[in-house]
Amino acid sequence: DAKTTQPTSMDCAEGRAANLPCNHSTISGNEYVYWYRQIHSQGPQYIIHGLKNNETNEMASLIITEDRKSSTLILPHATLRDTAVYYCIVRALNSNSGYALNFGKGTSLLVTP
Amino acid sequence: DTGVSQDPRHKITKRGQNVTFRCDPISEHNRLYWYRQTLGQGPEFLTYFQNEAQLEKSRLLSDRFSAERPKGSFSTLEIQRTEQGDSAMYLCASSIRLTGELFFGEGSRLTVL
């Protein structure tokens, strides 16, 4: 699976949009981009995933560049409850690539009042 | 609560003792995963079951570790002759599709003294 690079930490004011970047320059054509987050002392929580089109759900939006070498997770109106570590993961959807998700260290997002 | 359940939530043991963790996945999920997470790191994949078959094991899963899913429902993770380096959060996750959308439990925290 392609490797991802994320900033170690970010801050965001409550009510503002949080834009979390992820670089995955070695991504291949059959690999998807996934985002999970982990609130302190809890298990990771799935947020969203996509292949090449932008995606939106009730939690967030995922913007993938045209060359697919980077993406941005957008939390449109961040709340204090969004303070968490956010993981960007790239993987293919077939068993030949194994079943593991490689979480890395993620980005620690702090939402401030 | 119909989420992934893990037991015990916390375990303190002395070096050399054996410990066992249990995971009850979401009932209709046939895929089950174990991950380990140490302080400041993202979750690391240990092993994967599809129904009762263990289809993938990480190199992290040394011969002191054994996982089972005897009837394709709940799973156990046993660590024999625990070492201080085994101190970590052990996370279980389940899914119904090979889409990467995993549902995680709250984890079992192990402290080896």
Coordinates of C-alpha atoms in Angstrom, one line a residue:
Chain A
D1 CA 0.0 0.0 0.0
A2 CA 1.1 3.6 -0.7
K3 CA 2.7 5.5 2.1
T4 CA 1.0 8.7 3.4
T5 CA 2.4 11.9 4.9
Q6 CA 0.4 14.0 7.3
P7 CA 1.3 17.0 9.5
T8 CA 1.9 16.0 13.1
S9 CA -0.5 18.5 14.6
M10 CA -3.0 21.2 13.7
D11 CA -5.2 23.7 15.5
C12 CA -8.6 24.9 14.5
A13 CA -11.0 27.4 16.1
E14 CA -14.4 26.1 17.1
G15 CA -17.0 26.7 14.3
R16 CA -14.4 27.1 11.6
A17 CA -13.6 24.6 8.9
A18 CA -10.8 22.2 9.7
N19 CA -8.8 21.2 6.6
L20 CA -6.5 18.2 7.2
P21 CA -4.1 17.5 4.3
C22 CA -2.6 14.2 3.3
N23 CA 0.1 13.4 0.8
H24 CA 0.1 10.1 -1.0
S25 CA 2.3 10.7 -4.0
T26 CA 2.9 7.0 -4.7
I27 CA -0.7 6.0 -4.8
S28 CA -1.6 3.6 -7.5
G29 CA -4.8 3.4 -9.6
N30 CA -6.6 0.8 -7.6
E31 CA -5.9 2.3 -4.2
Y32 CA -8.6 4.2 -2.2
V33 CA -8.0 6.9 0.3
Y34 CA -9.6 6.3 3.8
W35 CA -9.9 8.6 6.8
Y36 CA -10.4 7.5 10.3
R37 CA -10.2 9.4 13.6
Q38 CA -9.5 8.4 17.1
I39 CA -10.8 10.4 20.1
H40 CA -8.7 10.0 23.2
S41 CA -9.2 6.6 24.9
Q42 CA -11.6 5.3 22.2
G43 CA -11.2 3.0 19.3
P44 CA -10.7 4.5 15.8
Q45 CA -13.8 5.6 14.0
Y46 CA -14.4 5.5 10.2
I47 CA -15.0 8.9 8.6
I48 CA -15.0 8.6 4.8
H49 CA -13.3 7.1 1.9
G50 CA -12.9 7.8 -1.9
L51 CA -11.1 6.7 -5.1
K52 CA -10.9 9.8 -7.3
N53 CA -14.1 11.8 -7.0
N54 CA -14.8 14.1 -4.1
E55 CA -17.0 12.5 -1.4
T56 CA -19.2 14.0 1.3
N57 CA -21.2 12.5 4.1
E58 CA -22.7 13.7 7.3
M59 CA -19.3 13.9 9.0
A60 CA -16.9 15.4 6.5
S61 CA -15.9 16.0 2.9
L62 CA -13.0 14.4 1.1
I63 CA -11.3 16.3 -1.7
I64 CA -8.9 14.3 -3.8
T65 CA -6.6 16.1 -6.3
E66 CA -6.9 15.3 -10.0
D67 CA -3.6 13.5 -10.0
R68 CA -4.6 11.7 -6.8
K69 CA -1.3 12.5 -5.1
S70 CA -2.9 14.3 -2.2
S71 CA -6.2 14.8 -0.5
T72 CA -7.8 17.0 2.1
L73 CA -10.4 16.0 4.8
I74 CA -12.7 18.9 5.6
L75 CA -14.7 19.2 8.8
P76 CA -17.0 22.1 7.8
H77 CA -17.8 23.4 11.2
A78 CA -15.4 22.0 13.8
T79 CA -16.6 21.4 17.3
L80 CA -14.7 20.6 20.5
R81 CA -15.8 17.0 20.1
D82 CA -13.8 16.8 16.8
T83 CA -10.5 17.0 18.8
A84 CA -8.9 13.8 17.9
V85 CA -6.1 12.1 15.9
Y86 CA -7.0 11.9 12.2
Y87 CA -5.5 9.1 10.1
C88 CA -5.2 9.1 6.3
I89 CA -4.8 5.6 4.9
V90 CA -4.3 4.4 1.4
R91 CA -5.1 0.8 0.4
A92 CA -6.4 -1.3 -2.4
L93 CA -9.7 -3.1 -2.2
N94 CA -8.5 -6.6 -2.9
S95 CA -7.2 -9.4 -0.8
N96 CA -3.9 -9.5 -2.8
S97 CA -2.9 -6.4 -0.8
G98 CA -3.7 -8.0 2.5
Y99 CA -6.3 -7.0 5.0
A100 CA -4.4 -4.6 7.2
L101 CA -5.0 -0.9 7.4
N102 CA -1.7 1.0 7.9
F103 CA -2.6 3.8 10.3
G104 CA 0.7 5.7 10.7
K105 CA 0.9 8.4 13.3
G106 CA -1.9 10.7 11.9
T107 CA -2.6 14.3 12.6
S108 CA -3.5 15.5 16.1
L109 CA -6.2 18.0 15.6
L110 CA -7.0 20.4 18.5
V111 CA -10.2 22.4 18.3
T112 CA -10.1 25.4 20.5
P113 CA -13.0 27.5 21.9
Chain B
D1 CA -25.5 -1.7 22.4
T2 CA -24.8 -3.4 19.1
G3 CA -21.2 -2.3 18.6
V4 CA -18.0 -4.3 19.0
S5 CA -17.5 -5.4 22.6
Q6 CA -14.1 -6.1 24.2
D7 CA -13.4 -7.7 27.6
P8 CA -11.7 -6.9 29.9
R9 CA -11.2 -3.2 29.3
H10 CA -8.2 -3.1 31.6
K11 CA -5.8 -5.9 32.6
I12 CA -2.7 -5.6 34.9
T13 CA -0.5 -8.6 35.0
K14 CA 3.0 -9.6 36.1
R15 CA 5.6 -10.5 33.6
G16 CA 5.5 -14.1 32.7
Q17 CA 1.8 -14.5 33.2
N18 CA -0.7 -15.5 30.4
V19 CA -3.6 -13.2 29.5
T20 CA -6.6 -13.6 27.3
F21 CA -8.7 -10.9 25.6
R22 CA -12.2 -11.5 24.2
C23 CA -13.9 -9.7 21.3
D24 CA -17.5 -9.9 20.3
P25 CA -18.0 -8.3 16.9
I26 CA -21.1 -6.8 15.4
S27 CA -23.4 -9.9 14.9
E28 CA -23.6 -9.9 11.1
H29 CA -20.0 -9.1 10.5
N30 CA -18.0 -12.0 9.2
R31 CA -14.6 -10.2 9.2
L32 CA -12.7 -9.6 12.4
Y33 CA -9.4 -7.9 13.0
W34 CA -7.0 -7.5 15.9
Y35 CA -4.7 -4.4 16.2
R36 CA -2.3 -3.3 18.9
Q37 CA -1.6 0.3 19.8
T38 CA 1.2 1.7 21.9
L39 CA 1.4 5.2 23.3
G40 CA 1.8 7.9 20.7
Q41 CA 1.5 5.4 17.8
G42 CA -1.3 4.5 15.4
P43 CA -2.9 1.1 15.6
E44 CA -0.8 -1.7 14.2
F45 CA -2.3 -4.7 12.5
L46 CA -2.0 -8.1 14.2
T47 CA -4.3 -10.6 12.5
Y48 CA -7.5 -11.1 10.4
F49 CA -10.2 -13.6 10.4
Q50 CA -12.9 -14.3 7.8
N51 CA -15.5 -16.3 9.5
E52 CA -13.5 -18.9 11.5
A53 CA -10.5 -18.9 9.2
Q54 CA -7.4 -16.9 10.2
L55 CA -6.3 -15.5 6.8
E56 CA -3.5 -13.1 7.7
K57 CA -1.0 -12.7 10.5
S58 CA 1.4 -9.9 11.0
R59 CA 5.0 -10.4 11.8
L60 CA 4.2 -8.6 15.1
L61 CA 2.3 -11.7 16.1
S62 CA 5.1 -13.6 17.7
D63 CA 4.8 -17.3 18.7
R64 CA 3.6 -16.1 22.2
F65 CA 0.5 -14.7 20.7
S66 CA -2.4 -16.8 19.5
A67 CA -5.8 -15.8 18.2
E68 CA -8.9 -17.9 17.6
R69 CA -12.4 -17.5 16.3
P70 CA -13.8 -20.9 16.8
K71 CA -17.3 -20.6 15.5
G72 CA -16.9 -17.5 13.4
S73 CA -18.5 -15.3 16.0
F74 CA -16.4 -14.1 19.0
S75 CA -12.6 -14.1 19.0
T76 CA -9.9 -14.5 21.7
L77 CA -6.4 -13.2 21.7
E78 CA -4.1 -14.9 24.1
I79 CA -0.6 -13.7 25.1
Q80 CA 1.6 -16.3 26.8
R81 CA 4.6 -15.4 29.0
T82 CA 3.8 -11.7 28.9
E83 CA 6.7 -9.3 28.6
Q84 CA 6.8 -5.6 29.5
G85 CA 6.9 -4.8 25.8
D86 CA 3.5 -6.3 25.4
S87 CA 2.0 -3.4 27.4
A88 CA -0.4 -1.8 24.9
M89 CA -4.0 -1.3 23.9
Y90 CA -5.4 -4.3 22.0
L91 CA -8.1 -3.3 19.6
C92 CA -10.6 -5.5 17.9
A93 CA -12.6 -4.5 14.8
S94 CA -15.2 -6.1 12.6
S95 CA -16.6 -5.4 9.1
I96 CA -19.0 -6.9 6.7
R97 CA -17.3 -6.0 3.5
L98 CA -13.7 -5.7 2.2
T99 CA -14.1 -1.9 1.9
G100 CA -11.9 -0.9 4.8
E101 CA -14.8 0.4 6.8
L102 CA -13.9 -1.2 10.1
F103 CA -15.9 -0.8 13.3
F104 CA -13.6 -0.8 16.3
G105 CA -14.3 -1.7 19.9
E106 CA -13.1 0.4 22.9
G107 CA -10.0 -1.7 23.3
S108 CA -8.4 -3.8 26.1
R109 CA -5.5 -2.0 27.8
L110 CA -2.8 -4.3 29.0
T111 CA -0.2 -3.3 31.6
V112 CA 2.6 -5.8 32.2
L113 CA 4.6 -5.1 35.4

